[in-house]
C-alpha positions as MATLAB code, in Angstrom:
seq = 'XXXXXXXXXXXXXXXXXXXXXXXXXXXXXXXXXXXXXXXXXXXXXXXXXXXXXXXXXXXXXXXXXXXXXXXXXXXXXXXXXXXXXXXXXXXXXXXXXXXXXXXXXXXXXXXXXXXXXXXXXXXXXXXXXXXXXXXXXXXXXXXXXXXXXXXXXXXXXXXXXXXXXXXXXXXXXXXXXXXXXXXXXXXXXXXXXXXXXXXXXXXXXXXXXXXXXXXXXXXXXXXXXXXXXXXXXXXXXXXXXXXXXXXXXXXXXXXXXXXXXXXXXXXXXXXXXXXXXXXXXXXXXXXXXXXXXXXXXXXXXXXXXXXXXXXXXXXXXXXXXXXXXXXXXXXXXXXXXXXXXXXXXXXXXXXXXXXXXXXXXXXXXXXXXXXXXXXXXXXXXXXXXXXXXXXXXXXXXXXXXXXXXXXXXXXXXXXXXXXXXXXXXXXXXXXXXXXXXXXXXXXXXXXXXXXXXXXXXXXXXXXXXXXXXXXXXX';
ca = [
       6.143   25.112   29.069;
       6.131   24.249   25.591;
       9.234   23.259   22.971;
       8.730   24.760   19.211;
       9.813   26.817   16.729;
       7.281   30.176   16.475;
       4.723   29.327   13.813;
       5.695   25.943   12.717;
       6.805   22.421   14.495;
       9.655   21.821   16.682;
      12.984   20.368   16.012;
      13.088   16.636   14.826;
      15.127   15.558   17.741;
      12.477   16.600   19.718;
       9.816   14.651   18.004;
      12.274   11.548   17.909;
      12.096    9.198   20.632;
      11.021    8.585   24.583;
       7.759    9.589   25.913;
       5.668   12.414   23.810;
       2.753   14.399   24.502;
       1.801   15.789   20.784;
      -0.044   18.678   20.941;
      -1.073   19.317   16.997;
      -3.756   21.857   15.867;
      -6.031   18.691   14.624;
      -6.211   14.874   15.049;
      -8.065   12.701   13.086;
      -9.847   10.482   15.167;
     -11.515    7.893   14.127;
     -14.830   10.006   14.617;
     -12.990   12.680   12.432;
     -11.159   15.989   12.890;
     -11.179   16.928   16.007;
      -9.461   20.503   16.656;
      -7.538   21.026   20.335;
      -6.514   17.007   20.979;
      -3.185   15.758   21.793;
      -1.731   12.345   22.131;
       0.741   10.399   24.296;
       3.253    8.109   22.241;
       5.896    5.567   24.257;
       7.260    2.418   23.185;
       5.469    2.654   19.841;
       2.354    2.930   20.277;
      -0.293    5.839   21.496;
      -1.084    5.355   25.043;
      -3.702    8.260   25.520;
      -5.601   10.701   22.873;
      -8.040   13.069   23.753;
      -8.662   16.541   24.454;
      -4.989   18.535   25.035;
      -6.493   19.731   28.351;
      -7.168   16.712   30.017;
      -4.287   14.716   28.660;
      -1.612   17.885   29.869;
      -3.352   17.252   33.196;
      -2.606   13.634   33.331;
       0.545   13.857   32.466;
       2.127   16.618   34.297;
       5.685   15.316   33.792;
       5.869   15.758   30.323;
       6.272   19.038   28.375;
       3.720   19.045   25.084;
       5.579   19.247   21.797;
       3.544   21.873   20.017;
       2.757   21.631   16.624;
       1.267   24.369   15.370;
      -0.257   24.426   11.971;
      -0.384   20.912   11.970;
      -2.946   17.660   11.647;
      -1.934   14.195   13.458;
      -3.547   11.666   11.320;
      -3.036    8.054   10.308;
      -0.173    6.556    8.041;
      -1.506    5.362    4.897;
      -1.431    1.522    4.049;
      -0.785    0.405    0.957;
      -2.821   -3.026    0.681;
      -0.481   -3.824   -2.720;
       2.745   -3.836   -3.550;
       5.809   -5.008   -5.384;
       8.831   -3.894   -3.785;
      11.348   -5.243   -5.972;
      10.115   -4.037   -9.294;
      10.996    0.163   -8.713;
      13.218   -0.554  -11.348;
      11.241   -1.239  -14.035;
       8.507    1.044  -13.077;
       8.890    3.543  -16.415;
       8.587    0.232  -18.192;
       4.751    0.165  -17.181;
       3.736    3.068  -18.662;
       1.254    3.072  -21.748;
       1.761   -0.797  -21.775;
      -1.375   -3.342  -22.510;
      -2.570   -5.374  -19.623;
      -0.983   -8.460  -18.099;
       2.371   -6.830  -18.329;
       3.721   -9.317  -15.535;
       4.332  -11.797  -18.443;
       6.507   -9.523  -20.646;
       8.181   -7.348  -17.909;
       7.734   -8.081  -14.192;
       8.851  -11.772  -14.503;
      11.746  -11.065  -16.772;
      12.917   -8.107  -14.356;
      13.006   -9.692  -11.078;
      13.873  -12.798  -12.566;
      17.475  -10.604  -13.629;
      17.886   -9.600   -9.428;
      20.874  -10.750   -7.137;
      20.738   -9.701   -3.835;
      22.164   -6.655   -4.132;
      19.617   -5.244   -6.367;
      16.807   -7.040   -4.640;
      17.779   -5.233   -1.557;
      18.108   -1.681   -2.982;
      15.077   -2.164   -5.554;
      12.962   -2.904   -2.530;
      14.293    0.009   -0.503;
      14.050    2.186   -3.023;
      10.303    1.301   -3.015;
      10.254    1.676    0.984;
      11.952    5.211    0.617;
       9.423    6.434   -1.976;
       6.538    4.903    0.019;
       7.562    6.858    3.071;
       8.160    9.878    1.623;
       4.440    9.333   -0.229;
       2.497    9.182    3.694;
       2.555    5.547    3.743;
       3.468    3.697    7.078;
       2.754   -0.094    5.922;
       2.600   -1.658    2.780;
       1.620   -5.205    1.748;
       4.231   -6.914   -0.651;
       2.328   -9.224   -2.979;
       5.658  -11.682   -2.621;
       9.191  -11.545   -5.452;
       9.423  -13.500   -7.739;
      13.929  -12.568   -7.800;
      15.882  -15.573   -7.067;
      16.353  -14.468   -3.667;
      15.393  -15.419   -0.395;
      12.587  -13.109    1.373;
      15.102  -12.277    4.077;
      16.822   -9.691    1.550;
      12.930   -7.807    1.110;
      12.449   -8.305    4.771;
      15.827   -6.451    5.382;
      15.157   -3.484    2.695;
      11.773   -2.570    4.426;
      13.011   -2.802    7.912;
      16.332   -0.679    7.389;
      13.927    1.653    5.863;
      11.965    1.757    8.524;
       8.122    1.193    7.242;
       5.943   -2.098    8.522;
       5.727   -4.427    6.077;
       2.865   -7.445    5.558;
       5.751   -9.617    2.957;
       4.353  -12.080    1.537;
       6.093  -14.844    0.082;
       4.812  -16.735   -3.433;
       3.565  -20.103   -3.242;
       2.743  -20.960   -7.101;
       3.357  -24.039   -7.816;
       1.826  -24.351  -11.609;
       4.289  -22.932  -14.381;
       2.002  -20.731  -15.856;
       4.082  -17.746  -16.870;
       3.902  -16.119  -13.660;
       7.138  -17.283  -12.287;
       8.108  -19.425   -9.489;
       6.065  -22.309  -10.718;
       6.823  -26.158  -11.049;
       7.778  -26.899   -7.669;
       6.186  -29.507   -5.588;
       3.125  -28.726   -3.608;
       4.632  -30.681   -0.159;
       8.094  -28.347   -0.852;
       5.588  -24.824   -1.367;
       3.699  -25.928    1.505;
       7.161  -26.837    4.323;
       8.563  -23.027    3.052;
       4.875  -21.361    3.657;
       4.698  -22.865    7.288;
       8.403  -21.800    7.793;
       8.044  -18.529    6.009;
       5.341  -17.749    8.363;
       6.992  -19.032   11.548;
       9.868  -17.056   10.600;
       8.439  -13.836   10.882;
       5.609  -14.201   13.560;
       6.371  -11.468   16.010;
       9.368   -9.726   13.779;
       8.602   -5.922   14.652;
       8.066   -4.350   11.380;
       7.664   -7.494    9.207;
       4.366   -9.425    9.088;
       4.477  -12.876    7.323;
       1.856  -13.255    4.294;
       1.397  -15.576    1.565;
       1.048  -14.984   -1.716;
      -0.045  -16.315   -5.338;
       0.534  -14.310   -8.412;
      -2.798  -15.703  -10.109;
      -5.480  -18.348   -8.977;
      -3.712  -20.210  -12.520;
       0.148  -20.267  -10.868;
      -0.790  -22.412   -8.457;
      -2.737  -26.465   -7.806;
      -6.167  -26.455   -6.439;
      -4.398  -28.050   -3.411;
      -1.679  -25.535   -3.038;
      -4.140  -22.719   -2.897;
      -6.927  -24.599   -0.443;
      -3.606  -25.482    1.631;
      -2.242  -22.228    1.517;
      -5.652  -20.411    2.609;
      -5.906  -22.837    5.488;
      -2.775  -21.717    6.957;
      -2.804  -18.716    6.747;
      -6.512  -18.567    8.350;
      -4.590  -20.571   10.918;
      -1.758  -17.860   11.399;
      -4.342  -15.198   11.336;
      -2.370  -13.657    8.014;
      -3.601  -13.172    4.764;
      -3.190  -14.494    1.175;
      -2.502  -12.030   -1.278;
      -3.484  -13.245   -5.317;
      -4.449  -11.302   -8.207;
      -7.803  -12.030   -8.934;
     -10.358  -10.735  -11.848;
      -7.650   -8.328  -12.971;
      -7.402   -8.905  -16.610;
      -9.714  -10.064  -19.344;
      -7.710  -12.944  -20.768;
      -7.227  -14.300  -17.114;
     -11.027  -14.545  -16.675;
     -11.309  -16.101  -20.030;
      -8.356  -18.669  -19.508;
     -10.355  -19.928  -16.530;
     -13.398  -19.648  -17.868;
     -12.299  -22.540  -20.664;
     -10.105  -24.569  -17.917;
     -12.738  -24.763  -15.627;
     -16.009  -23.476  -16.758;
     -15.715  -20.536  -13.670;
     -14.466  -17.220  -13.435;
     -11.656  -17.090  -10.980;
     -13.625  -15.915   -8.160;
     -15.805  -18.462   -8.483;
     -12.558  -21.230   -8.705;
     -11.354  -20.121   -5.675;
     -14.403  -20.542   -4.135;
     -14.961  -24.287   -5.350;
     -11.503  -25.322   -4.239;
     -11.442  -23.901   -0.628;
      -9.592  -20.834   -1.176;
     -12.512  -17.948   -0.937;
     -12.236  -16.960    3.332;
     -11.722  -13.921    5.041;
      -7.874  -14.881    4.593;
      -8.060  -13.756    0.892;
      -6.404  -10.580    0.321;
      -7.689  -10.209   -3.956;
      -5.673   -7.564   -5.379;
      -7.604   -5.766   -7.785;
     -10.865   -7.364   -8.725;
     -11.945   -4.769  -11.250;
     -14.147   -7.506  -13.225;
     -16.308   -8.295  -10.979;
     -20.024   -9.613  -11.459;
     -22.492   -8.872   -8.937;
     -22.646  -12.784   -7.961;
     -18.531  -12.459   -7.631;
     -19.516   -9.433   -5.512;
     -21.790  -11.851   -3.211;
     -19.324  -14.523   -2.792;
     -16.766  -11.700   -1.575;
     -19.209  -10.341    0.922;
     -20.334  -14.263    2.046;
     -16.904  -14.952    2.472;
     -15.647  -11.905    4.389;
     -12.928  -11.625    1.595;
     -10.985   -8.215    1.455;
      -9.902   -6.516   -1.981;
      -7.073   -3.823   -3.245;
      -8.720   -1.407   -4.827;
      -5.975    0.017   -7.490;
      -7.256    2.890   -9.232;
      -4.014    3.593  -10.516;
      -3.213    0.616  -11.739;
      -6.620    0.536  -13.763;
      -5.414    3.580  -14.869;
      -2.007    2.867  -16.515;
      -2.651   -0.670  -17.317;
      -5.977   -0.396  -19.127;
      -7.944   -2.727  -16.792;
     -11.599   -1.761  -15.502;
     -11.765    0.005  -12.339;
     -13.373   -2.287   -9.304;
     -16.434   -0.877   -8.407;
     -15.320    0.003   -4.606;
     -18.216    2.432   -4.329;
     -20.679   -0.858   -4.933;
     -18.246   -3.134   -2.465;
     -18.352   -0.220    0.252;
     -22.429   -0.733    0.260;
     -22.496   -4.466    0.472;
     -20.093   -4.193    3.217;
     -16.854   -5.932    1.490;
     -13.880   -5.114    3.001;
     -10.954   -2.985    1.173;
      -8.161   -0.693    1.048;
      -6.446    1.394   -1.622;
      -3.173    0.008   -2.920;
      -0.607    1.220   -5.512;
       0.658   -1.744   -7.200;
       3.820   -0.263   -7.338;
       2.653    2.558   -9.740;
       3.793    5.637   -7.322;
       4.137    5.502   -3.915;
       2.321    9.115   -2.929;
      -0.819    8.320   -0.902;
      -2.722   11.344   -0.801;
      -2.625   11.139   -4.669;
      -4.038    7.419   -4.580;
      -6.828    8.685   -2.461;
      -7.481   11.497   -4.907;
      -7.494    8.640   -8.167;
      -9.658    6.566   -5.839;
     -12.040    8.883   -5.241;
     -11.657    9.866   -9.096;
     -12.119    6.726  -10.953;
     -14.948    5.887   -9.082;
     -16.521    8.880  -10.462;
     -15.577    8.716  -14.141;
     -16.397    4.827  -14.193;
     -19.522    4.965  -12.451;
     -20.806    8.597  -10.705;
     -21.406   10.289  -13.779;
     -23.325    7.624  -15.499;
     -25.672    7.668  -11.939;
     -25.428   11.235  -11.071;
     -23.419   10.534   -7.921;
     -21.900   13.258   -7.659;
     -20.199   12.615   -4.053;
     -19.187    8.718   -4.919;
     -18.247    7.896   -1.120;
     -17.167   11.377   -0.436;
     -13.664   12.225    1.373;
     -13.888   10.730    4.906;
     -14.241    6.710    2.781;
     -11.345    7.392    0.940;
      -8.995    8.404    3.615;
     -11.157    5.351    6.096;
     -10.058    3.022    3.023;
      -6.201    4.683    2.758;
      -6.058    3.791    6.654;
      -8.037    1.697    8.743;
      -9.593   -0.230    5.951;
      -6.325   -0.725    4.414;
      -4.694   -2.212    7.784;
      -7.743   -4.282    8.389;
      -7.425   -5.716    4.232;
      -4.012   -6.852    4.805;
      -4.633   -8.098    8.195;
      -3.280   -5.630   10.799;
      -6.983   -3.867   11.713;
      -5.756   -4.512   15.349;
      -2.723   -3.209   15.211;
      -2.141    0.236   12.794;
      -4.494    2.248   10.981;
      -5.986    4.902   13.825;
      -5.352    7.566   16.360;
      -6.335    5.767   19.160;
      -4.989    4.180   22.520;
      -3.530    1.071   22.277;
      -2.645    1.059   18.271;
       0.502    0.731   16.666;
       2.120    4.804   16.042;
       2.300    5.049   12.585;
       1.213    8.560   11.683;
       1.703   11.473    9.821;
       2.325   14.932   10.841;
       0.867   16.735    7.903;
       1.188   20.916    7.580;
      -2.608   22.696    7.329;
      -1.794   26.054    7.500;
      -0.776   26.620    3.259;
      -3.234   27.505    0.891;
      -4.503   24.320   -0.187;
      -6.292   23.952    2.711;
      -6.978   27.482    3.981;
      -9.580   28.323    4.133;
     -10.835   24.779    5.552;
     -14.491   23.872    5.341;
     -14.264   20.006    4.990;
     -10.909   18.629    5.896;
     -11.384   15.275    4.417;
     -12.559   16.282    1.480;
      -9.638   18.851    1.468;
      -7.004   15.761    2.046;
      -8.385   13.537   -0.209;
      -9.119   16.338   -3.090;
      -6.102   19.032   -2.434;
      -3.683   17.151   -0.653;
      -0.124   15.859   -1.612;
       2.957   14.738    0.186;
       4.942   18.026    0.019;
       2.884   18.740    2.908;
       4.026   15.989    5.019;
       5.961   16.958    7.711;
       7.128   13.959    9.258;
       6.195   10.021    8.986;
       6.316    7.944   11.780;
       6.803    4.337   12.350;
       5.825    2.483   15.564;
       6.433    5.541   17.527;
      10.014    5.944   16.018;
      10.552    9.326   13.498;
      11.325    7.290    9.853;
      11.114   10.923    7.133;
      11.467   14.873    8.072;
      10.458   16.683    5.229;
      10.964   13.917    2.914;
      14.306   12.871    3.650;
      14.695    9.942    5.854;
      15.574    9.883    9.758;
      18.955    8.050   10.063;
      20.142    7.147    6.513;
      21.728    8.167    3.448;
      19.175    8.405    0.913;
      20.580   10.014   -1.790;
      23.532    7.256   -1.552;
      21.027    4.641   -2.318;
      19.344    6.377   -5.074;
      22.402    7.030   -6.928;
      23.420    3.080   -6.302;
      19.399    2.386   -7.607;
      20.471    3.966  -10.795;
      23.813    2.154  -11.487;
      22.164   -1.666  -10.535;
      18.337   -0.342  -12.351;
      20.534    0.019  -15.872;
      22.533   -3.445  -15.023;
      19.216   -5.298  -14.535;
      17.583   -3.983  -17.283;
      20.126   -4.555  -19.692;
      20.146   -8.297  -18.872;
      16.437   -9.027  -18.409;
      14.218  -10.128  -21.468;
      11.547   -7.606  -21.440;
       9.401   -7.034  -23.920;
       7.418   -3.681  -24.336;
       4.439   -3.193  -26.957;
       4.622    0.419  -26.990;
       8.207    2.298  -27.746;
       9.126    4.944  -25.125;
       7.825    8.657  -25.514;
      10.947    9.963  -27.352;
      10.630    6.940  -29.889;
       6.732    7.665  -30.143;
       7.291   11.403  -30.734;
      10.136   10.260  -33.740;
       7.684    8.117  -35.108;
       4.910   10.942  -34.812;
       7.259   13.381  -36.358;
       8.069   11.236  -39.231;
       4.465   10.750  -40.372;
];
């Protein structure tokens, strides 16, 4: 006996809780693809996958949920974040680089709770609908505690790695001048506070090497090692940062972090796209993990990390967004793309990881980067069920002669069925499972233009109706 629709998958409620044998055309397995597999989900996690045979004789008391059409694959994580600046993200666009000084800080720095709250699950919502089934907030710097993000993610329903910022050195990058025995008590109690909290993973964070005291960042890495979480700073990202600590302290930051204690597998370094091969060596030494945010490189001007190099001298990393769009199969496309432009034409590499590293970085390598490898990030008994249901049978990838490629290349979210967080159904068709979406959107709007209007931002560039004016009036 079997429960769906003819030629496509089965009602939602069917999908939605208690004990499910999937039965999908394809699951990726960590070996790949592998056509005619099902898997078992209960109580949020996969307890069997393998062939749809063997598992339908195992479990003769359950009736397989066909899903025709259809490829079972892993959530994507996004390894970087900032979940309380969807707001401001048109601000970003076209803007020169370190734009956390003239428009993140001012922005969050204008949040109550309220707008805290439905900035971050605004982020959550468009994260979800993008494929993604974790993502790793680099910490907010709003005047609010991290309870309100916390909430946000969790009523969305995606897992969360929050991460809470521990500068303590007022260098423009907000939440400095406090004490380093005050950042250190809230660090210890932010991470006590969330150990074993369901969706919510306790992190630390520092906005740059620079924001925070030699001591607060050795301190911080230490306990974190200690808690098994990570420590999520910006590292290498911009020019003028690698300069600044270049006069300060005659090292690039890399280097600083490693001279004060703070360079360990702990270290979650978001972005790192100026990177010298020594800075590549103490990275792989130190069993460090990077964000690679080819996006971000993108629409910020920076240089794009040379993941393609880190992938060969075995560096850990994951693709993250930065906040930049939450749509995952597109960040595994600009991955895969920057890596060419910056460095595959210049070499004649013409496959520059090819598709099955891009979609390993998107999932597994992602979880293991922000510090969940053991929990999310595979088909496979025993992990955490945060997949994707993803439709097959369109155009884009019919004919089908290398899925991965085909995902990675030809994929986008439209053809995402259904997301699913630790075993519980969180989007059908991109509309979430459970809430009012288009309720919080239109309340995103009313507090987005509130925030705005109060916060001190400063753009370089005008917006594209004021450029085209100006262009006009030449």
């Amino acid at each position: 006996m079997t429960d769906t629709a003819p030629g496509g998958p089965p009602h939602p409620g069917r999908l939605a809780e208690g004990v499910r044998l999937l039965a999908p055309d394809l699951v990726m397995t960590p070996e790949g693809p592998m056509e005619r597999y099902a898997a078992v989900v209960a109580d949020g996690a996969f307890r069997a996958v393998g062939p749809a045979s063997l598992l339908e004789r195992e479990h003769p008391g359950l009736t397989p949920v066909r899903l025709p059409g259809h490829l079972l694959m892993p959530g994507f994580v996004d390894a970087h974040h900032h979940l309380t600046q969807s707001f401001g993200a048109a601000l970003a666009f076209g803007e020169p680089s370190e734009i956390f000084r003239r428009v993140w800080v001012p922005l969050e720095g204008a949040l109550d709770e309220e707008s805290a709250y439905v900035a971050a699950k605004l982020s959550a919502l468009e994260s979800l609908r993008g494929g993604f089934t974790t993502v790793a907030d680099a910490g907010t710097r709003a005047p609010v505690d991290t309870g309100v993000v916390a909430a946000a993610a969790a009523d969305a329903g995606i897992r969360c790695v929050l991460g809470l910022v521990c500068n303590d050195a007022d260098e423009g990058a907000g939440a400095g001048g406090r004490e380093p025995a005050a950042v250190l008590a809230a660090a210890e109690a932010h991470l006590a506070r969330y150990e074993g909290a369901g969706l919510i993973h306790p992190s630390l964070a520092v906005s740059v090497p620079e924001a925070a005291t030699a001591r607060t960042l050795r301190d911080t890495a230490r306990l974190a090692a200690e808690a098994g979480a990570v420590v999520q700073i910006h590292v290498n990202e911009h020019l003028a940062a690698v300069e600044r600590s270049l006069v300060r302290h005659g090292l690039r930051p890399l280097e600083y972090l490693r001279e004060v204690g703070a360079l360990g597998p702990q270290l979650l370094a978001a972005h790192a796209t100026l990177v010298t091969p020594s800075e590549l060596t103490l990275l792989a030494d130190a069993g460090a993990a990077v964000s690679y945010n080819p996006v971000a490189s993108a629409w910020k001007g920076n240089a794009v990390a040379p993941a393609t190099t880190m992938a060969e001298r075995g560096i850990r990393f994951g693709l993250g967004t930065d906040g930049t769009r939450g749509d995952a199969f597109r960040l595994a496309d600009a991955a895969e793309f920057a890596q060419r432009l910056a460095y595959g034409l210049a070499t004649g590499d013409s496959s520059c990881g090819a598709g099955w590293s891009w979609l390993e970085r998107g999932g597994p390598g992602g979880a293991d980067a922000v510090g969940l490898g053991a929990l999310t990030g595979r088909i496979a008994a025993g992990a955490a069920a945060d997949f994707l249901l993803v439709d097959v049978s369109g155009p884009e990838m019919r004919p089908s002669w290398d899925l991965p490629w085909e995902l990675v290349r030809r994929g986008n979210r439209d053809q995402i069925t259904a997301v699913f967080v630790a075993g519980r159904l969180r989007m059908w068709r991109g509309r979430p499972v459970g809430w009012d979406d288009r309720s919080l959107v239109r309340r995103a709007a009313e507090l987005a233009e509130e925030v705005v209007a109060r916060a001190p931002v400063t753009r370089a560039h005008p917006t594209s109706a004021q450029a085209r004016a100006r262009s006009a009036a030449r």
